[in-house]
Amino acid sequence: MDGNGRWAAARGRPRGFGHKAGVEAVRKTVRAAGELGIRHLTLYAFSSENWSRPPSEVRDLLGLMRLFITRDLAELCANGVCIRILGNREGLSPDILGLIETAETKSRHNTALNLNIAFNYGGRDEICRAFAVLAARYAAEGRDPNDISEVEISEALDTAGQPDPDLVIRTSGEIRLSNFMLWQAAYSEFVFLPCMWPDFDRSWLQKALDEYSSRSRRYGGVPAAKDVAL
Ligand code: IPE
Ligand code: MG
């Protein structure tokens, strides 16, 4: 989700106005994803690097996260949304931690849509934390580090138990990954859209899915026979 600040600036409004509008786009997107049959959706809400923004903007973003969880949790649960928060929880304030735990606990049996919210998330930080867990486990169990497998690493990440993303969408015309799912996105398709995040809606999501459908995924191999024009 990128472009809230530019969307606001284009309207002569403060950045916080863009972030607020961005939450509306989140609501629309979660609804649309469910309707379009998407089973797993991750929203990159706040990165480990976003703490470097001015304190008032950080406050705005944290406030919106709080508001989203408190206001929308009941409706999300009613719609069968299972919420998981990805990211580093160390150092988060007790009220945010409490909200995260409530959201995950209350929604954990839902199965219609798995919604990950990446909050205080960075792909490198996630991999570092996973390595620490694995290193401690291997040391404690006296195991040979050469036995570490890709599956084991995947299962030590915040997305344990979830499939890798098929499609990564970034709005606002920026063409980079910005520390998002570095491990999981190894074979993802990428779609970069010109629209600013507050303008993102079902029709932009559909455009991204159409683009995804036109791609041929080979995972380092050759096209499947059914994809080859005879
Ligand atoms: C995305 O918009 C907001 C977050 C998810 C933190 P930005 O705040 O990055 O907006 P621009 O890039 O300045 O336009
Ligand atoms: Mg940005």
Tab-separated table of C-alpha atoms and ligand atoms in Angstrom:
chain	number	residue	atom	x	y	z
A	1	MET	CA	0.000	0.000	0.000
A	2	ASP	CA	1.885	3.053	-1.218
A	3	GLY	CA	1.007	6.592	-2.171
A	4	ASN	CA	-1.133	7.872	0.717
A	5	GLY	CA	1.093	10.911	1.218
A	6	ARG	CA	1.176	11.852	-2.473
A	7	TRP	CA	-2.583	11.347	-2.753
A	8	ALA	CA	-3.087	13.828	0.101
A	9	ALA	CA	-0.493	16.294	-1.235
A	10	ALA	CA	-2.248	16.332	-4.612
A	11	ARG	CA	-5.322	17.557	-2.750
A	12	GLY	CA	-3.419	20.124	-0.680
A	13	ARG	CA	-4.078	18.139	2.487
A	14	PRO	CA	-1.767	16.785	5.226
A	15	ARG	CA	-0.363	13.254	4.928
A	16	GLY	CA	-2.642	12.014	7.704
A	17	PHE	CA	-5.612	12.730	5.446
A	18	GLY	CA	-4.144	10.300	2.925
A	19	HIS	CA	-3.594	7.634	5.554
A	20	LYS	CA	-7.208	7.958	6.673
A	21	ALA	CA	-8.400	7.562	3.092
A	22	GLY	CA	-6.037	4.595	2.851
A	23	VAL	CA	-7.982	2.797	5.572
A	24	GLU	CA	-11.128	3.113	3.456
A	25	ALA	CA	-9.242	1.479	0.593
A	26	VAL	CA	-8.233	-1.315	2.985
A	27	ARG	CA	-11.887	-1.949	3.851
A	28	LYS	CA	-12.868	-2.037	0.163
A	29	THR	CA	-9.962	-4.298	-0.711
A	30	VAL	CA	-10.647	-6.867	2.008
A	31	ARG	CA	-14.293	-7.038	0.912
A	32	ALA	CA	-13.378	-7.312	-2.769
A	33	ALA	CA	-10.750	-9.985	-2.088
A	34	GLY	CA	-13.355	-12.123	-0.338
A	35	GLU	CA	-15.834	-11.633	-3.191
A	36	LEU	CA	-13.208	-12.515	-5.808
A	37	GLY	CA	-12.374	-15.783	-4.071
A	38	ILE	CA	-8.919	-14.816	-2.813
A	39	ARG	CA	-8.023	-16.996	0.170
A	40	HIS	CA	-4.913	-15.210	1.442
A	41	LEU	CA	-4.344	-11.475	1.474
A	42	THR	CA	-1.464	-9.600	3.077
A	43	LEU	CA	-1.487	-5.859	3.591
A	44	TYR	CA	1.826	-4.152	4.260
A	45	ALA	CA	0.610	-1.596	6.787
A	46	PHE	CA	3.720	-0.454	8.650
A	47	SER	CA	7.306	-1.420	8.008
A	48	SER	CA	10.161	-1.753	10.500
A	49	GLU	CA	11.599	1.289	8.701
A	50	ASN	CA	8.460	3.449	9.023
A	51	TRP	CA	9.482	4.416	12.601
A	52	SER	CA	11.873	6.878	10.955
A	53	ARG	CA	8.929	9.063	9.848
A	54	PRO	CA	8.080	12.207	11.854
A	55	PRO	CA	6.597	11.312	15.273
A	56	SER	CA	3.227	12.878	14.415
A	57	GLU	CA	2.896	10.697	11.310
A	58	VAL	CA	3.916	7.573	13.244
A	59	ARG	CA	1.244	8.517	15.785
A	60	ASP	CA	-1.342	8.874	12.998
A	61	LEU	CA	-0.459	5.487	11.515
A	62	LEU	CA	-0.534	3.706	14.889
A	63	GLY	CA	-3.831	5.417	15.696
A	64	LEU	CA	-5.361	4.190	12.448
A	65	MET	CA	-4.142	0.653	13.119
A	66	ARG	CA	-5.795	0.772	16.555
A	67	LEU	CA	-8.984	2.197	15.091
A	68	PHE	CA	-9.115	-0.356	12.282
A	69	ILE	CA	-8.829	-3.299	14.657
A	70	THR	CA	-11.276	-1.965	17.229
A	71	ARG	CA	-13.890	-0.761	14.720
A	72	ASP	CA	-13.666	-3.473	12.084
A	73	LEU	CA	-12.920	-6.639	14.043
A	74	ALA	CA	-16.568	-7.606	14.601
A	75	GLU	CA	-17.475	-7.168	10.929
A	76	LEU	CA	-14.343	-8.994	9.766
A	77	CYS	CA	-15.178	-11.897	12.071
A	78	ALA	CA	-18.787	-11.939	10.861
A	79	ASN	CA	-17.437	-12.254	7.309
A	80	GLY	CA	-15.222	-15.211	8.201
A	81	VAL	CA	-11.917	-13.331	8.084
A	82	CYS	CA	-9.032	-14.891	10.013
A	83	ILE	CA	-6.509	-12.226	11.034
A	84	ARG	CA	-2.816	-12.759	11.539
A	85	ILE	CA	-0.386	-9.955	12.299
A	86	LEU	CA	3.068	-10.398	10.770
A	87	GLY	CA	6.072	-8.540	12.097
A	88	ASN	CA	8.215	-7.983	15.148
A	89	ARG	CA	6.247	-7.621	18.368
A	90	GLU	CA	9.205	-6.706	20.524
A	91	GLY	CA	8.954	-3.167	21.858
A	92	LEU	CA	5.345	-2.596	20.730
A	93	SER	CA	3.207	-0.759	23.259
A	94	PRO	CA	1.009	-2.942	25.508
A	95	ASP	CA	-2.229	-1.554	24.064
A	96	ILE	CA	-1.230	-2.421	20.485
A	97	LEU	CA	-0.057	-5.861	21.619
A	98	GLY	CA	-3.390	-6.382	23.361
A	99	LEU	CA	-5.315	-5.453	20.210
A	100	ILE	CA	-3.188	-7.746	18.065
A	101	GLU	CA	-3.773	-10.651	20.402
A	102	THR	CA	-7.515	-9.990	20.613
A	103	ALA	CA	-7.825	-9.792	16.819
A	104	GLU	CA	-5.916	-13.038	16.313
A	105	THR	CA	-7.702	-14.914	19.082
A	106	LYS	CA	-11.227	-13.826	18.164
A	107	SER	CA	-10.784	-14.558	14.463
A	108	ARG	CA	-8.654	-17.691	14.644
A	109	HIS	CA	-11.362	-20.206	13.671
A	110	ASN	CA	-12.495	-18.227	10.611
A	111	THR	CA	-11.769	-19.756	7.237
A	112	ALA	CA	-13.233	-17.596	4.428
A	113	LEU	CA	-10.204	-15.327	4.036
A	114	ASN	CA	-6.842	-15.257	5.764
A	115	LEU	CA	-5.899	-11.631	6.237
A	116	ASN	CA	-2.312	-10.913	7.199
A	117	ILE	CA	-1.516	-7.434	8.376
A	118	ALA	CA	2.212	-6.784	8.194
A	119	PHE	CA	2.866	-4.389	11.025
A	120	ASN	CA	6.314	-3.423	12.268
A	121	TYR	CA	7.319	-5.833	9.545
A	122	GLY	CA	10.525	-6.121	7.553
A	123	GLY	CA	11.541	-9.122	5.495
A	124	ARG	CA	15.135	-9.049	6.726
A	125	ASP	CA	14.025	-8.672	10.333
A	126	GLU	CA	11.663	-11.626	9.892
A	127	ILE	CA	14.484	-13.762	8.486
A	128	CYS	CA	16.817	-12.709	11.341
A	129	ARG	CA	14.223	-13.718	13.922
A	130	ALA	CA	13.673	-17.032	12.144
A	131	PHE	CA	17.425	-17.724	12.108
A	132	ALA	CA	17.616	-17.020	15.842
A	133	VAL	CA	14.812	-19.497	16.520
A	134	LEU	CA	16.412	-22.165	14.329
A	135	ALA	CA	19.910	-21.602	15.729
A	136	ALA	CA	18.636	-21.924	19.297
A	137	ARG	CA	16.666	-25.067	18.426
A	138	TYR	CA	19.574	-26.706	16.615
A	139	ALA	CA	21.957	-25.888	19.470
A	140	ALA	CA	19.547	-27.181	22.111
A	141	GLU	CA	18.920	-30.387	20.184
A	142	GLY	CA	22.588	-30.832	19.200
A	143	ARG	CA	21.608	-31.086	15.524
A	144	ASP	CA	23.771	-30.569	12.447
A	145	PRO	CA	23.089	-27.124	10.875
A	146	ASN	CA	23.589	-28.710	7.450
A	147	ASP	CA	20.195	-30.323	7.991
A	148	ILE	CA	18.402	-26.968	7.905
A	149	SER	CA	15.872	-27.156	5.094
A	150	GLU	CA	13.922	-24.576	3.119
A	151	VAL	CA	10.713	-25.949	4.624
A	152	GLU	CA	12.097	-25.457	8.126
A	153	ILE	CA	13.021	-21.864	7.354
A	154	SER	CA	9.557	-21.209	5.884
A	155	GLU	CA	7.987	-22.648	9.012
A	156	ALA	CA	10.074	-20.373	11.246
A	157	LEU	CA	8.804	-17.238	9.468
A	158	ASP	CA	5.771	-15.169	10.507
A	159	THR	CA	3.834	-16.737	7.610
A	160	ALA	CA	4.327	-20.312	8.914
A	161	GLY	CA	1.671	-22.627	7.544
A	162	GLN	CA	0.667	-20.279	4.738
A	163	PRO	CA	1.360	-20.569	1.016
A	164	ASP	CA	3.865	-18.220	-0.635
A	165	PRO	CA	2.220	-15.238	-2.329
A	166	ASP	CA	1.262	-15.847	-5.972
A	167	LEU	CA	0.991	-12.136	-6.645
A	168	VAL	CA	2.538	-9.047	-5.075
A	169	ILE	CA	0.858	-5.747	-5.939
A	170	ARG	CA	2.425	-2.372	-5.254
A	171	THR	CA	0.571	0.873	-5.866
A	172	SER	CA	1.830	4.411	-6.569
A	173	GLY	CA	4.185	3.575	-9.424
A	174	GLU	CA	7.179	2.683	-7.233
A	175	ILE	CA	8.995	-0.361	-8.562
A	176	ARG	CA	10.731	-1.995	-5.627
A	177	LEU	CA	10.111	-4.550	-2.907
A	178	SER	CA	10.953	-2.423	0.151
A	179	ASN	CA	11.746	-5.377	2.389
A	180	PHE	CA	8.455	-7.184	1.768
A	181	MET	CA	8.390	-10.990	2.090
A	182	LEU	CA	11.936	-11.405	0.818
A	183	TRP	CA	11.908	-15.155	1.336
A	184	GLN	CA	8.295	-15.876	0.417
A	185	ALA	CA	8.229	-13.812	-2.789
A	186	ALA	CA	10.980	-15.853	-4.479
A	187	TYR	CA	8.607	-16.925	-7.280
A	188	SER	CA	5.795	-14.413	-6.906
A	189	GLU	CA	4.486	-12.435	-9.832
A	190	PHE	CA	4.724	-8.663	-9.414
A	191	VAL	CA	2.231	-6.087	-10.598
A	192	PHE	CA	3.034	-2.402	-10.169
A	193	LEU	CA	0.070	-0.091	-10.510
A	194	PRO	CA	0.097	3.659	-11.114
A	195	CYS	CA	-2.819	4.379	-8.772
A	196	MET	CA	-2.203	5.814	-5.314
A	197	TRP	CA	-3.300	3.491	-2.517
A	198	PRO	CA	-6.390	5.521	-1.446
A	199	ASP	CA	-7.758	5.078	-4.999
A	200	PHE	CA	-7.251	1.301	-4.976
A	201	ASP	CA	-10.505	-0.629	-5.188
A	202	ARG	CA	-12.104	-3.743	-6.617
A	203	SER	CA	-11.537	-2.677	-10.223
A	204	TRP	CA	-7.790	-2.115	-9.652
A	205	LEU	CA	-7.587	-5.455	-7.887
A	206	GLN	CA	-9.348	-7.052	-10.846
A	207	LYS	CA	-6.852	-5.381	-13.230
A	208	ALA	CA	-3.961	-6.819	-11.243
A	209	LEU	CA	-5.571	-10.276	-11.258
A	210	ASP	CA	-6.138	-10.070	-15.027
A	211	GLU	CA	-2.481	-9.194	-15.508
A	212	TYR	CA	-1.518	-12.089	-13.221
A	213	SER	CA	-3.682	-14.465	-15.271
A	214	SER	CA	-1.790	-13.542	-18.417
A	215	ARG	CA	1.593	-14.494	-16.932
A	216	SER	CA	3.252	-17.820	-17.514
A	217	ARG	CA	4.796	-19.131	-14.289
A	218	ARG	CA	7.677	-21.476	-14.865
A	219	TYR	CA	9.512	-21.584	-11.528
A	220	GLY	CA	12.817	-21.881	-13.372
A	221	GLY	CA	11.500	-24.640	-15.600
A	222	VAL	CA	9.950	-24.577	-19.058
A	223	PRO	CA	6.325	-23.739	-19.955
A	224	ALA	CA	3.847	-26.489	-19.055
A	225	ALA	CA	2.631	-28.385	-22.150
A	226	LYS	CA	-0.871	-26.936	-21.744
A	227	ASP	CA	0.559	-23.389	-21.944
A	228	VAL	CA	2.437	-23.941	-25.160
A	229	ALA	CA	0.611	-22.891	-28.342
A	230	LEU	CA	0.783	-25.788	-30.781
B	1	IPE	C1	1.686	4.331	2.341
B	1	IPE	O1	1.725	5.593	1.801
B	1	IPE	C2	1.549	4.404	3.832
B	1	IPE	C3	1.992	3.278	4.616
B	1	IPE	C4	1.522	2.091	4.447
B	1	IPE	C5	2.972	3.534	5.697
B	1	IPE	P1	2.990	6.547	2.004
B	1	IPE	O2	2.877	7.223	3.324
B	1	IPE	O3	4.249	5.795	1.788
B	1	IPE	O4	2.746	7.620	0.859
B	1	IPE	P2	3.826	8.333	-0.068
B	1	IPE	O5	4.743	7.287	-0.602
B	1	IPE	O6	4.545	9.330	0.774
B	1	IPE	O7	2.996	8.966	-1.140
B	2	MG	MG	5.581	5.594	0.260
